[in-house]
Amino acid sequence: MFKWVNPKTKIEAELSVPEHVAIIMDGNGRWAKKRGLPRIMGHREGMKSIREAVRTAQELGIRSLTLYAFSTENWTRPEEEVSFLMKLPKQFLETDLKELHEQNVRVLVAGDTSKLPRETREAVDEARERTVANTGLNLVFALNYGGRDELVQAMRSIAVDVQSGSVRADDIDDRMIGERLMTHVQDVDLVIRTSGEQRLSNFLLWQSAYAELHFTEVLWPEFKREHFVEAIESYNARTRRFGGV
Ligand code: FPP
Protein backbone atom coordinates (compact mmCIF):
# COMPACT_ATOMS: atom_id res chain seq x y z
CA MET A 1 0.00 0.00 0.00
CA PHE A 2 1.15 3.50 -0.82
CA LYS A 3 -0.19 6.66 0.89
CA TRP A 4 -0.81 9.39 -1.63
CA VAL A 5 -2.44 12.82 -1.67
CA ASN A 6 -3.81 13.63 -5.12
CA PRO A 7 -2.45 17.13 -5.91
CA LYS A 8 -5.56 18.11 -7.88
CA THR A 9 -8.32 16.86 -5.54
CA LYS A 10 -6.24 17.00 -2.33
CA ILE A 11 -7.84 13.68 -1.42
CA GLU A 12 -5.65 11.26 0.52
CA ALA A 13 -5.78 7.69 -0.67
CA GLU A 14 -4.08 4.38 0.06
CA LEU A 15 -3.09 2.92 -3.28
CA SER A 16 -2.56 -0.77 -3.74
CA VAL A 17 0.63 -1.24 -5.71
CA PRO A 18 0.95 -3.66 -8.66
CA GLU A 19 3.76 -6.18 -8.27
CA HIS A 20 4.99 -6.03 -11.82
CA VAL A 21 4.80 -2.93 -14.00
CA ALA A 22 5.97 -3.00 -17.62
CA ILE A 23 6.51 0.19 -19.60
CA ILE A 24 6.54 0.80 -23.34
CA MET A 25 8.67 3.93 -23.43
CA ASP A 26 7.31 5.57 -26.57
CA GLY A 27 7.56 9.07 -28.03
CA ASN A 28 11.28 9.82 -27.83
CA GLY A 29 11.46 10.65 -31.55
CA ARG A 30 8.46 12.99 -31.39
CA TRP A 31 9.87 14.69 -28.29
CA ALA A 32 13.05 15.47 -30.22
CA LYS A 33 11.23 16.50 -33.39
CA LYS A 34 9.10 19.00 -31.46
CA ARG A 35 12.35 20.68 -30.44
CA GLY A 36 14.01 20.50 -33.84
CA LEU A 37 16.54 17.98 -32.52
CA PRO A 38 17.73 14.69 -34.04
CA ARG A 39 15.73 11.66 -32.89
CA ILE A 40 18.64 10.25 -30.91
CA MET A 41 18.46 13.22 -28.55
CA GLY A 42 15.00 11.97 -27.58
CA HIS A 43 16.46 8.61 -26.61
CA ARG A 44 19.17 10.31 -24.58
CA GLU A 45 16.55 12.37 -22.75
CA GLY A 46 14.54 9.17 -22.28
CA MET A 47 17.35 7.81 -20.12
CA LYS A 48 16.58 10.48 -17.52
CA SER A 49 12.99 9.27 -17.39
CA ILE A 50 14.30 5.74 -16.82
CA ARG A 51 16.18 7.01 -13.77
CA GLU A 52 13.09 8.71 -12.40
CA ALA A 53 10.88 5.67 -13.11
CA VAL A 54 13.31 3.40 -11.24
CA ARG A 55 13.30 5.76 -8.25
CA THR A 56 9.52 5.98 -8.27
CA ALA A 57 9.13 2.22 -8.55
CA GLN A 58 11.36 1.83 -5.48
CA GLU A 59 9.45 4.48 -3.55
CA LEU A 60 6.12 2.80 -4.35
CA GLY A 61 7.39 -0.66 -3.44
CA ILE A 62 6.91 -2.22 -6.88
CA ARG A 63 8.59 -5.66 -7.11
CA SER A 64 9.51 -5.67 -10.79
CA LEU A 65 9.80 -2.99 -13.43
CA THR A 66 10.29 -4.10 -17.03
CA LEU A 67 11.30 -1.49 -19.59
CA TYR A 68 10.97 -2.03 -23.36
CA ALA A 69 14.32 -0.60 -24.48
CA PHE A 70 14.76 -2.30 -27.87
CA SER A 71 12.43 -4.62 -29.75
CA THR A 72 13.24 -7.31 -32.29
CA GLU A 73 11.63 -4.95 -34.86
CA ASN A 74 13.79 -1.94 -33.94
CA TRP A 75 16.72 -3.25 -36.04
CA THR A 76 14.94 -1.84 -39.11
CA ARG A 77 15.54 1.74 -37.92
CA PRO A 78 18.30 3.81 -39.56
CA GLU A 79 21.74 2.46 -38.74
CA GLU A 80 22.78 5.60 -36.88
CA GLU A 81 19.77 5.34 -34.55
CA VAL A 82 20.25 1.61 -33.92
CA SER A 83 23.90 2.14 -33.12
CA PHE A 84 23.05 4.97 -30.70
CA LEU A 85 20.34 2.91 -28.97
CA MET A 86 22.80 0.04 -28.59
CA LYS A 87 25.25 2.29 -26.76
CA LEU A 88 22.71 3.51 -24.19
CA PRO A 89 22.59 0.47 -21.88
CA LYS A 90 26.37 0.63 -21.39
CA GLN A 91 26.29 4.39 -20.84
CA PHE A 92 23.46 4.07 -18.38
CA LEU A 93 25.12 1.26 -16.44
CA GLU A 94 28.46 3.09 -16.33
CA THR A 95 26.84 5.98 -14.49
CA ASP A 96 24.10 4.21 -12.54
CA LEU A 97 25.07 0.63 -11.77
CA LYS A 98 26.96 1.49 -8.58
CA GLU A 99 23.98 3.29 -7.09
CA LEU A 100 21.50 0.65 -8.28
CA HIS A 101 23.62 -2.02 -6.62
CA GLU A 102 23.82 -0.02 -3.38
CA GLN A 103 20.05 0.29 -3.46
CA ASN A 104 19.74 -3.50 -3.67
CA VAL A 105 18.30 -3.38 -7.23
CA ARG A 106 18.67 -6.53 -9.29
CA VAL A 107 19.32 -5.88 -12.97
CA LEU A 108 17.95 -8.44 -15.42
CA VAL A 109 17.62 -8.64 -19.17
CA ALA A 110 14.83 -10.09 -21.27
CA GLY A 111 15.51 -10.78 -24.93
CA ASP A 112 18.07 -12.36 -27.19
CA THR A 113 21.31 -10.71 -26.09
CA SER A 114 23.44 -12.87 -28.41
CA LYS A 115 22.73 -10.42 -31.27
CA LEU A 116 23.76 -7.32 -29.31
CA PRO A 117 27.15 -5.67 -29.95
CA ARG A 118 29.82 -7.22 -27.73
CA GLU A 119 30.29 -4.10 -25.58
CA THR A 120 26.58 -3.86 -24.84
CA ARG A 121 26.36 -7.55 -24.01
CA GLU A 122 29.34 -7.36 -21.70
CA ALA A 123 27.92 -4.33 -19.89
CA VAL A 124 24.56 -5.96 -19.26
CA ASP A 125 26.17 -9.28 -18.31
CA GLU A 126 28.32 -7.51 -15.76
CA ALA A 127 25.27 -5.74 -14.32
CA ARG A 128 23.36 -9.01 -14.11
CA GLU A 129 26.23 -10.80 -12.40
CA ARG A 130 27.01 -8.02 -9.94
CA THR A 131 23.42 -7.65 -8.79
CA VAL A 132 22.37 -11.31 -8.92
CA ALA A 133 22.00 -11.61 -5.14
CA ASN A 134 20.11 -8.34 -4.67
CA THR A 135 16.62 -8.65 -3.25
CA GLY A 136 15.12 -5.20 -3.93
CA LEU A 137 13.47 -4.02 -7.15
CA ASN A 138 13.89 -6.31 -10.17
CA LEU A 139 14.81 -3.96 -12.99
CA VAL A 140 14.35 -5.80 -16.28
CA PHE A 141 15.59 -4.30 -19.53
CA ALA A 142 13.86 -5.80 -22.55
CA LEU A 143 16.65 -5.66 -25.13
CA ASN A 144 16.25 -7.23 -28.54
CA TYR A 145 13.03 -8.55 -27.13
CA GLY A 146 9.96 -9.74 -29.02
CA GLY A 147 6.96 -11.49 -27.51
CA ARG A 148 6.46 -13.72 -30.55
CA ASP A 149 10.15 -14.49 -30.80
CA GLU A 150 10.10 -15.59 -27.18
CA LEU A 151 7.09 -17.86 -27.79
CA VAL A 152 8.69 -19.35 -30.91
CA GLN A 153 11.82 -20.25 -28.89
CA ALA A 154 9.69 -21.84 -26.17
CA MET A 155 7.64 -23.89 -28.68
CA ARG A 156 10.83 -25.09 -30.38
CA SER A 157 12.38 -26.23 -27.13
CA ILE A 158 9.21 -28.13 -26.19
CA ALA A 159 9.01 -29.66 -29.69
CA VAL A 160 12.56 -31.00 -29.30
CA ASP A 161 11.57 -32.70 -26.04
CA VAL A 162 8.39 -34.12 -27.55
CA GLN A 163 10.44 -35.50 -30.43
CA SER A 164 12.93 -37.15 -28.07
CA GLY A 165 10.07 -38.57 -26.00
CA SER A 166 10.93 -36.75 -22.74
CA VAL A 167 7.71 -34.71 -22.88
CA ARG A 168 4.27 -35.97 -23.91
CA ALA A 169 2.10 -33.60 -25.96
CA ASP A 170 -0.59 -33.94 -23.27
CA ASP A 171 1.83 -32.61 -20.64
CA ILE A 172 2.16 -29.24 -22.36
CA ASP A 173 0.37 -26.67 -20.27
CA ASP A 174 0.49 -22.99 -19.22
CA ARG A 175 3.13 -23.66 -16.63
CA MET A 176 5.47 -25.51 -18.99
CA ILE A 177 5.24 -22.81 -21.66
CA GLY A 178 5.76 -20.07 -19.04
CA GLU A 179 8.86 -21.84 -17.74
CA ARG A 180 10.39 -22.11 -21.21
CA LEU A 181 10.10 -18.40 -21.96
CA MET A 182 13.48 -16.73 -22.07
CA THR A 183 12.45 -13.84 -19.87
CA HIS A 184 11.32 -15.79 -16.81
CA VAL A 185 9.57 -12.62 -15.76
CA GLN A 186 6.45 -13.00 -13.70
CA ASP A 187 2.98 -12.07 -14.99
CA VAL A 188 2.53 -8.37 -15.60
CA ASP A 189 -0.08 -6.49 -13.55
CA LEU A 190 0.10 -3.15 -15.30
CA VAL A 191 1.38 -2.12 -18.73
CA ILE A 192 1.97 1.59 -19.24
CA ARG A 193 2.48 3.02 -22.73
CA THR A 194 3.41 6.63 -23.26
CA SER A 195 2.86 8.96 -26.26
CA GLY A 196 -0.80 8.22 -26.97
CA GLU A 197 -0.29 4.99 -28.95
CA GLN A 198 -2.59 2.20 -27.81
CA ARG A 199 -1.05 -1.15 -28.70
CA LEU A 200 1.20 -3.79 -27.17
CA SER A 201 3.70 -3.91 -30.05
CA ASN A 202 4.84 -7.47 -29.35
CA PHE A 203 5.68 -6.72 -25.70
CA LEU A 204 5.32 -9.49 -23.08
CA LEU A 205 2.41 -11.07 -24.95
CA TRP A 206 2.24 -14.16 -22.73
CA GLN A 207 2.88 -12.38 -19.44
CA SER A 208 0.35 -9.58 -20.13
CA ALA A 209 -2.61 -11.93 -20.55
CA TYR A 210 -4.45 -10.32 -17.61
CA ALA A 211 -2.56 -7.06 -17.32
CA GLU A 212 -4.36 -3.77 -16.93
CA LEU A 213 -3.39 -1.29 -19.63
CA HIS A 214 -2.73 2.39 -19.04
CA PHE A 215 -2.18 4.75 -21.95
CA THR A 216 -1.01 8.31 -21.52
CA GLU A 217 -0.45 11.10 -24.04
CA VAL A 218 2.76 12.11 -22.25
CA LEU A 219 5.91 11.46 -24.32
CA TRP A 220 8.48 9.22 -22.62
CA PRO A 221 11.12 11.95 -22.01
CA GLU A 222 8.43 13.91 -20.14
CA PHE A 223 7.17 10.97 -18.10
CA LYS A 224 7.78 11.88 -14.46
CA ARG A 225 6.91 10.60 -10.99
CA GLU A 226 3.45 12.24 -11.07
CA HIS A 227 2.57 10.41 -14.31
CA PHE A 228 3.73 7.10 -12.86
CA VAL A 229 1.58 7.63 -9.76
CA GLU A 230 -1.36 8.62 -12.01
CA ALA A 231 -1.01 5.24 -13.72
CA ILE A 232 -1.08 3.52 -10.32
CA GLU A 233 -4.20 5.51 -9.40
CA SER A 234 -5.89 4.41 -12.60
CA TYR A 235 -4.86 0.80 -11.85
CA ASN A 236 -6.55 1.17 -8.46
CA ALA A 237 -9.78 2.23 -10.11
CA ARG A 238 -10.04 -1.09 -12.00
CA THR A 239 -11.58 -4.32 -10.76
CA ARG A 240 -9.46 -7.24 -11.82
CA ARG A 241 -11.55 -10.35 -12.42
CA PHE A 242 -9.09 -12.63 -14.26
CA GLY A 243 -11.94 -14.00 -16.36
CA GLY A 244 -14.20 -14.58 -13.34
CA VAL A 245 -17.21 -12.52 -12.30
C1 FPP B 1 10.33 4.44 -28.73
O1 FPP B 1 10.24 5.80 -29.09
C2 FPP B 1 11.54 4.25 -27.94
C3 FPP B 1 12.52 3.35 -28.23
C4 FPP B 1 12.47 2.44 -29.39
C5 FPP B 1 13.74 3.26 -27.42
C6 FPP B 1 13.56 3.46 -25.96
C7 FPP B 1 14.89 3.61 -25.34
C8 FPP B 1 15.17 4.43 -24.31
C9 FPP B 1 14.16 5.25 -23.62
C10 FPP B 1 16.56 4.51 -23.78
C11 FPP B 1 17.12 3.16 -23.46
C12 FPP B 1 18.11 3.27 -22.44
C13 FPP B 1 18.59 2.25 -21.69
C14 FPP B 1 19.41 2.58 -20.56
C15 FPP B 1 18.32 0.85 -21.98
P1 FPP B 1 10.27 6.19 -30.64
O2 FPP B 1 11.66 6.44 -31.02
O3 FPP B 1 9.57 5.14 -31.43
O4 FPP B 1 9.45 7.54 -30.62
P2 FPP B 1 8.49 8.08 -31.76
O5 FPP B 1 7.33 7.12 -31.84
O6 FPP B 1 8.08 9.41 -31.24
O7 FPP B 1 9.28 8.14 -33.02
mmCIF file of C-alpha atoms and ligand atoms in Angstrom:
data_model
loop_
_atom_site.group_PDB
_atom_site.id
_atom_site.type_symbol
_atom_site.label_atom_id
_atom_site.label_comp_id
_atom_site.label_asym_id
_atom_site.label_seq_id
_atom_site.Cartn_x
_atom_site.Cartn_y
_atom_site.Cartn_z
ATOM 1 C CA MET A 1 0.000 0.000 0.000
ATOM 2 C CA PHE A 2 1.151 3.501 -0.816
ATOM 3 C CA LYS A 3 -0.186 6.656 0.885
ATOM 4 C CA TRP A 4 -0.809 9.389 -1.634
ATOM 5 C CA VAL A 5 -2.439 12.815 -1.674
ATOM 6 C CA ASN A 6 -3.812 13.626 -5.115
ATOM 7 C CA PRO A 7 -2.447 17.126 -5.911
ATOM 8 C CA LYS A 8 -5.565 18.107 -7.880
ATOM 9 C CA THR A 9 -8.322 16.856 -5.545
ATOM 10 C CA LYS A 10 -6.238 17.001 -2.327
ATOM 11 C CA ILE A 11 -7.837 13.680 -1.417
ATOM 12 C CA GLU A 12 -5.645 11.262 0.518
ATOM 13 C CA ALA A 13 -5.781 7.688 -0.667
ATOM 14 C CA GLU A 14 -4.082 4.379 0.055
ATOM 15 C CA LEU A 15 -3.088 2.919 -3.278
ATOM 16 C CA SER A 16 -2.556 -0.773 -3.739
ATOM 17 C CA VAL A 17 0.630 -1.240 -5.712
ATOM 18 C CA PRO A 18 0.954 -3.657 -8.664
ATOM 19 C CA GLU A 19 3.764 -6.178 -8.267
ATOM 20 C CA HIS A 20 4.990 -6.028 -11.824
ATOM 21 C CA VAL A 21 4.802 -2.927 -14.000
ATOM 22 C CA ALA A 22 5.967 -2.999 -17.616
ATOM 23 C CA ILE A 23 6.509 0.189 -19.597
ATOM 24 C CA ILE A 24 6.539 0.802 -23.343
ATOM 25 C CA MET A 25 8.668 3.932 -23.426
ATOM 26 C CA ASP A 26 7.309 5.574 -26.569
ATOM 27 C CA GLY A 27 7.558 9.066 -28.033
ATOM 28 C CA ASN A 28 11.283 9.819 -27.833
ATOM 29 C CA GLY A 29 11.464 10.646 -31.551
ATOM 30 C CA ARG A 30 8.460 12.989 -31.389
ATOM 31 C CA TRP A 31 9.868 14.691 -28.291
ATOM 32 C CA ALA A 32 13.055 15.467 -30.216
ATOM 33 C CA LYS A 33 11.227 16.503 -33.392
ATOM 34 C CA LYS A 34 9.101 19.000 -31.463
ATOM 35 C CA ARG A 35 12.350 20.681 -30.436
ATOM 36 C CA GLY A 36 14.012 20.504 -33.839
ATOM 37 C CA LEU A 37 16.539 17.980 -32.518
ATOM 38 C CA PRO A 38 17.735 14.691 -34.044
ATOM 39 C CA ARG A 39 15.727 11.657 -32.886
ATOM 40 C CA ILE A 40 18.637 10.249 -30.913
ATOM 41 C CA MET A 41 18.456 13.217 -28.550
ATOM 42 C CA GLY A 42 15.001 11.975 -27.584
ATOM 43 C CA HIS A 43 16.456 8.612 -26.613
ATOM 44 C CA ARG A 44 19.169 10.315 -24.582
ATOM 45 C CA GLU A 45 16.553 12.374 -22.750
ATOM 46 C CA GLY A 46 14.539 9.169 -22.276
ATOM 47 C CA MET A 47 17.354 7.808 -20.121
ATOM 48 C CA LYS A 48 16.575 10.482 -17.520
ATOM 49 C CA SER A 49 12.991 9.275 -17.390
ATOM 50 C CA ILE A 50 14.305 5.743 -16.816
ATOM 51 C CA ARG A 51 16.183 7.015 -13.769
ATOM 52 C CA GLU A 52 13.093 8.705 -12.404
ATOM 53 C CA ALA A 53 10.878 5.674 -13.111
ATOM 54 C CA VAL A 54 13.306 3.401 -11.243
ATOM 55 C CA ARG A 55 13.301 5.763 -8.255
ATOM 56 C CA THR A 56 9.520 5.979 -8.267
ATOM 57 C CA ALA A 57 9.131 2.218 -8.550
ATOM 58 C CA GLN A 58 11.355 1.829 -5.482
ATOM 59 C CA GLU A 59 9.446 4.477 -3.552
ATOM 60 C CA LEU A 60 6.121 2.798 -4.354
ATOM 61 C CA GLY A 61 7.390 -0.657 -3.440
ATOM 62 C CA ILE A 62 6.906 -2.219 -6.882
ATOM 63 C CA ARG A 63 8.594 -5.657 -7.113
ATOM 64 C CA SER A 64 9.506 -5.666 -10.788
ATOM 65 C CA LEU A 65 9.802 -2.993 -13.426
ATOM 66 C CA THR A 66 10.286 -4.102 -17.028
ATOM 67 C CA LEU A 67 11.296 -1.487 -19.594
ATOM 68 C CA TYR A 68 10.973 -2.025 -23.356
ATOM 69 C CA ALA A 69 14.319 -0.598 -24.477
ATOM 70 C CA PHE A 70 14.763 -2.296 -27.867
ATOM 71 C CA SER A 71 12.427 -4.619 -29.747
ATOM 72 C CA THR A 72 13.241 -7.311 -32.293
ATOM 73 C CA GLU A 73 11.633 -4.951 -34.864
ATOM 74 C CA ASN A 74 13.786 -1.939 -33.942
ATOM 75 C CA TRP A 75 16.720 -3.250 -36.041
ATOM 76 C CA THR A 76 14.935 -1.840 -39.108
ATOM 77 C CA ARG A 77 15.536 1.744 -37.922
ATOM 78 C CA PRO A 78 18.300 3.815 -39.558
ATOM 79 C CA GLU A 79 21.741 2.458 -38.739
ATOM 80 C CA GLU A 80 22.785 5.596 -36.883
ATOM 81 C CA GLU A 81 19.775 5.342 -34.552
ATOM 82 C CA VAL A 82 20.255 1.612 -33.920
ATOM 83 C CA SER A 83 23.896 2.139 -33.117
ATOM 84 C CA PHE A 84 23.046 4.972 -30.703
ATOM 85 C CA LEU A 85 20.345 2.907 -28.971
ATOM 86 C CA MET A 86 22.800 0.037 -28.594
ATOM 87 C CA LYS A 87 25.247 2.290 -26.760
ATOM 88 C CA LEU A 88 22.715 3.506 -24.194
ATOM 89 C CA PRO A 89 22.587 0.471 -21.883
ATOM 90 C CA LYS A 90 26.366 0.631 -21.392
ATOM 91 C CA GLN A 91 26.295 4.394 -20.840
ATOM 92 C CA PHE A 92 23.456 4.067 -18.376
ATOM 93 C CA LEU A 93 25.121 1.260 -16.440
ATOM 94 C CA GLU A 94 28.464 3.091 -16.332
ATOM 95 C CA THR A 95 26.836 5.984 -14.494
ATOM 96 C CA ASP A 96 24.101 4.214 -12.541
ATOM 97 C CA LEU A 97 25.073 0.633 -11.766
ATOM 98 C CA LYS A 98 26.965 1.486 -8.577
ATOM 99 C CA GLU A 99 23.982 3.290 -7.090
ATOM 100 C CA LEU A 100 21.502 0.650 -8.283
ATOM 101 C CA HIS A 101 23.621 -2.019 -6.623
ATOM 102 C CA GLU A 102 23.824 -0.018 -3.375
ATOM 103 C CA GLN A 103 20.052 0.285 -3.465
ATOM 104 C CA ASN A 104 19.744 -3.500 -3.672
ATOM 105 C CA VAL A 105 18.296 -3.378 -7.225
ATOM 106 C CA ARG A 106 18.665 -6.534 -9.285
ATOM 107 C CA VAL A 107 19.315 -5.885 -12.966
ATOM 108 C CA LEU A 108 17.947 -8.440 -15.417
ATOM 109 C CA VAL A 109 17.618 -8.639 -19.171
ATOM 110 C CA ALA A 110 14.828 -10.095 -21.271
ATOM 111 C CA GLY A 111 15.510 -10.777 -24.925
ATOM 112 C CA ASP A 112 18.072 -12.359 -27.187
ATOM 113 C CA THR A 113 21.312 -10.709 -26.087
ATOM 114 C CA SER A 114 23.441 -12.873 -28.411
ATOM 115 C CA LYS A 115 22.735 -10.417 -31.266
ATOM 116 C CA LEU A 116 23.763 -7.320 -29.306
ATOM 117 C CA PRO A 117 27.147 -5.674 -29.945
ATOM 118 C CA ARG A 118 29.824 -7.223 -27.731
ATOM 119 C CA GLU A 119 30.291 -4.104 -25.579
ATOM 120 C CA THR A 120 26.576 -3.857 -24.845
ATOM 121 C CA ARG A 121 26.361 -7.549 -24.014
ATOM 122 C CA GLU A 122 29.342 -7.364 -21.705
ATOM 123 C CA ALA A 123 27.924 -4.328 -19.886
ATOM 124 C CA VAL A 124 24.556 -5.964 -19.261
ATOM 125 C CA ASP A 125 26.168 -9.283 -18.309
ATOM 126 C CA GLU A 126 28.320 -7.511 -15.760
ATOM 127 C CA ALA A 127 25.271 -5.735 -14.316
ATOM 128 C CA ARG A 128 23.360 -9.010 -14.109
ATOM 129 C CA GLU A 129 26.234 -10.797 -12.400
ATOM 130 C CA ARG A 130 27.011 -8.021 -9.937
ATOM 131 C CA THR A 131 23.418 -7.654 -8.788
ATOM 132 C CA VAL A 132 22.365 -11.308 -8.916
ATOM 133 C CA ALA A 133 22.005 -11.615 -5.139
ATOM 134 C CA ASN A 134 20.113 -8.339 -4.667
ATOM 135 C CA THR A 135 16.623 -8.645 -3.247
ATOM 136 C CA GLY A 136 15.125 -5.200 -3.932
ATOM 137 C CA LEU A 137 13.471 -4.015 -7.147
ATOM 138 C CA ASN A 138 13.894 -6.308 -10.167
ATOM 139 C CA LEU A 139 14.805 -3.960 -12.990
ATOM 140 C CA VAL A 140 14.350 -5.801 -16.278
ATOM 141 C CA PHE A 141 15.594 -4.297 -19.533
ATOM 142 C CA ALA A 142 13.859 -5.796 -22.554
ATOM 143 C CA LEU A 143 16.647 -5.664 -25.128
ATOM 144 C CA ASN A 144 16.246 -7.230 -28.543
ATOM 145 C CA TYR A 145 13.025 -8.548 -27.127
ATOM 146 C CA GLY A 146 9.957 -9.744 -29.018
ATOM 147 C CA GLY A 147 6.956 -11.490 -27.508
ATOM 148 C CA ARG A 148 6.457 -13.716 -30.555
ATOM 149 C CA ASP A 149 10.153 -14.492 -30.801
ATOM 150 C CA GLU A 150 10.098 -15.595 -27.179
ATOM 151 C CA LEU A 151 7.086 -17.855 -27.791
ATOM 152 C CA VAL A 152 8.691 -19.353 -30.908
ATOM 153 C CA GLN A 153 11.824 -20.247 -28.890
ATOM 154 C CA ALA A 154 9.688 -21.837 -26.169
ATOM 155 C CA MET A 155 7.639 -23.888 -28.676
ATOM 156 C CA ARG A 156 10.827 -25.086 -30.384
ATOM 157 C CA SER A 157 12.377 -26.225 -27.134
ATOM 158 C CA ILE A 158 9.212 -28.126 -26.193
ATOM 159 C CA ALA A 159 9.006 -29.665 -29.693
ATOM 160 C CA VAL A 160 12.558 -31.001 -29.301
ATOM 161 C CA ASP A 161 11.568 -32.695 -26.037
ATOM 162 C CA VAL A 162 8.385 -34.121 -27.554
ATOM 163 C CA GLN A 163 10.444 -35.501 -30.425
ATOM 164 C CA SER A 164 12.930 -37.146 -28.071
ATOM 165 C CA GLY A 165 10.072 -38.569 -26.000
ATOM 166 C CA SER A 166 10.932 -36.751 -22.738
ATOM 167 C CA VAL A 167 7.710 -34.707 -22.878
ATOM 168 C CA ARG A 168 4.273 -35.975 -23.909
ATOM 169 C CA ALA A 169 2.097 -33.598 -25.960
ATOM 170 C CA ASP A 170 -0.588 -33.935 -23.267
ATOM 171 C CA ASP A 171 1.826 -32.610 -20.642
ATOM 172 C CA ILE A 172 2.164 -29.240 -22.362
ATOM 173 C CA ASP A 173 0.369 -26.668 -20.266
ATOM 174 C CA ASP A 174 0.488 -22.990 -19.218
ATOM 175 C CA ARG A 175 3.135 -23.655 -16.630
ATOM 176 C CA MET A 176 5.471 -25.506 -18.991
ATOM 177 C CA ILE A 177 5.245 -22.809 -21.656
ATOM 178 C CA GLY A 178 5.761 -20.072 -19.040
ATOM 179 C CA GLU A 179 8.861 -21.839 -17.737
ATOM 180 C CA ARG A 180 10.391 -22.107 -21.212
ATOM 181 C CA LEU A 181 10.104 -18.403 -21.961
ATOM 182 C CA MET A 182 13.478 -16.732 -22.068
ATOM 183 C CA THR A 183 12.449 -13.845 -19.874
ATOM 184 C CA HIS A 184 11.320 -15.789 -16.813
ATOM 185 C CA VAL A 185 9.570 -12.620 -15.756
ATOM 186 C CA GLN A 186 6.454 -13.002 -13.699
ATOM 187 C CA ASP A 187 2.975 -12.073 -14.991
ATOM 188 C CA VAL A 188 2.526 -8.370 -15.598
ATOM 189 C CA ASP A 189 -0.085 -6.488 -13.551
ATOM 190 C CA LEU A 190 0.100 -3.153 -15.298
ATOM 191 C CA VAL A 191 1.383 -2.121 -18.730
ATOM 192 C CA ILE A 192 1.974 1.590 -19.244
ATOM 193 C CA ARG A 193 2.477 3.020 -22.734
ATOM 194 C CA THR A 194 3.407 6.633 -23.262
ATOM 195 C CA SER A 195 2.860 8.959 -26.258
ATOM 196 C CA GLY A 196 -0.798 8.216 -26.974
ATOM 197 C CA GLU A 197 -0.287 4.990 -28.955
ATOM 198 C CA GLN A 198 -2.586 2.202 -27.813
ATOM 199 C CA ARG A 199 -1.054 -1.149 -28.702
ATOM 200 C CA LEU A 200 1.197 -3.792 -27.172
ATOM 201 C CA SER A 201 3.704 -3.912 -30.049
ATOM 202 C CA ASN A 202 4.844 -7.473 -29.350
ATOM 203 C CA PHE A 203 5.679 -6.722 -25.696
ATOM 204 C CA LEU A 204 5.323 -9.486 -23.075
ATOM 205 C CA LEU A 205 2.409 -11.073 -24.948
ATOM 206 C CA TRP A 206 2.237 -14.157 -22.731
ATOM 207 C CA GLN A 207 2.883 -12.380 -19.442
ATOM 208 C CA SER A 208 0.347 -9.583 -20.126
ATOM 209 C CA ALA A 209 -2.615 -11.933 -20.552
ATOM 210 C CA TYR A 210 -4.452 -10.322 -17.613
ATOM 211 C CA ALA A 211 -2.563 -7.062 -17.316
ATOM 212 C CA GLU A 212 -4.359 -3.769 -16.926
ATOM 213 C CA LEU A 213 -3.391 -1.291 -19.632
ATOM 214 C CA HIS A 214 -2.727 2.391 -19.037
ATOM 215 C CA PHE A 215 -2.175 4.746 -21.953
ATOM 216 C CA THR A 216 -1.009 8.311 -21.515
ATOM 217 C CA GLU A 217 -0.451 11.099 -24.037
ATOM 218 C CA VAL A 218 2.761 12.109 -22.250
ATOM 219 C CA LEU A 219 5.909 11.458 -24.324
ATOM 220 C CA TRP A 220 8.476 9.222 -22.616
ATOM 221 C CA PRO A 221 11.116 11.947 -22.010
ATOM 222 C CA GLU A 222 8.427 13.911 -20.145
ATOM 223 C CA PHE A 223 7.168 10.966 -18.098
ATOM 224 C CA LYS A 224 7.784 11.883 -14.459
ATOM 225 C CA ARG A 225 6.906 10.599 -10.991
ATOM 226 C CA GLU A 226 3.454 12.242 -11.074
ATOM 227 C CA HIS A 227 2.571 10.406 -14.315
ATOM 228 C CA PHE A 228 3.730 7.103 -12.856
ATOM 229 C CA VAL A 229 1.576 7.632 -9.763
ATOM 230 C CA GLU A 230 -1.358 8.623 -12.015
ATOM 231 C CA ALA A 231 -1.008 5.243 -13.720
ATOM 232 C CA ILE A 232 -1.084 3.519 -10.322
ATOM 233 C CA GLU A 233 -4.198 5.512 -9.399
ATOM 234 C CA SER A 234 -5.895 4.409 -12.599
ATOM 235 C CA TYR A 235 -4.856 0.803 -11.853
ATOM 236 C CA ASN A 236 -6.545 1.171 -8.462
ATOM 237 C CA ALA A 237 -9.781 2.230 -10.112
ATOM 238 C CA ARG A 238 -10.041 -1.091 -11.998
ATOM 239 C CA THR A 239 -11.583 -4.321 -10.763
ATOM 240 C CA ARG A 240 -9.461 -7.242 -11.815
ATOM 241 C CA ARG A 241 -11.552 -10.350 -12.415
ATOM 242 C CA PHE A 242 -9.085 -12.633 -14.255
ATOM 243 C CA GLY A 243 -11.941 -14.000 -16.356
ATOM 244 C CA GLY A 244 -14.197 -14.585 -13.343
ATOM 245 C CA VAL A 245 -17.214 -12.516 -12.301
HETATM 246 C C1 FPP B 1 10.332 4.443 -28.725
HETATM 247 O O1 FPP B 1 10.240 5.804 -29.094
HETATM 248 C C2 FPP B 1 11.542 4.246 -27.943
HETATM 249 C C3 FPP B 1 12.521 3.348 -28.231
HETATM 250 C C4 FPP B 1 12.470 2.442 -29.391
HETATM 251 C C5 FPP B 1 13.738 3.260 -27.420
HETATM 252 C C6 FPP B 1 13.561 3.462 -25.964
HETATM 253 C C7 FPP B 1 14.887 3.607 -25.338
HETATM 254 C C8 FPP B 1 15.167 4.431 -24.307
HETATM 255 C C9 FPP B 1 14.158 5.248 -23.615
HETATM 256 C C10 FPP B 1 16.557 4.507 -23.780
HETATM 257 C C11 FPP B 1 17.122 3.159 -23.464
HETATM 258 C C12 FPP B 1 18.113 3.267 -22.436
HETATM 259 C C13 FPP B 1 18.588 2.250 -21.686
HETATM 260 C C14 FPP B 1 19.411 2.576 -20.559
HETATM 261 C C15 FPP B 1 18.317 0.850 -21.976
HETATM 262 P P1 FPP B 1 10.272 6.188 -30.643
HETATM 263 O O2 FPP B 1 11.663 6.437 -31.018
HETATM 264 O O3 FPP B 1 9.570 5.143 -31.433
HETATM 265 O O4 FPP B 1 9.451 7.536 -30.620
HETATM 266 P P2 FPP B 1 8.489 8.080 -31.763
HETATM 267 O O5 FPP B 1 7.333 7.117 -31.839
HETATM 268 O O6 FPP B 1 8.080 9.411 -31.243
HETATM 269 O O7 FPP B 1 9.282 8.143 -33.022
#
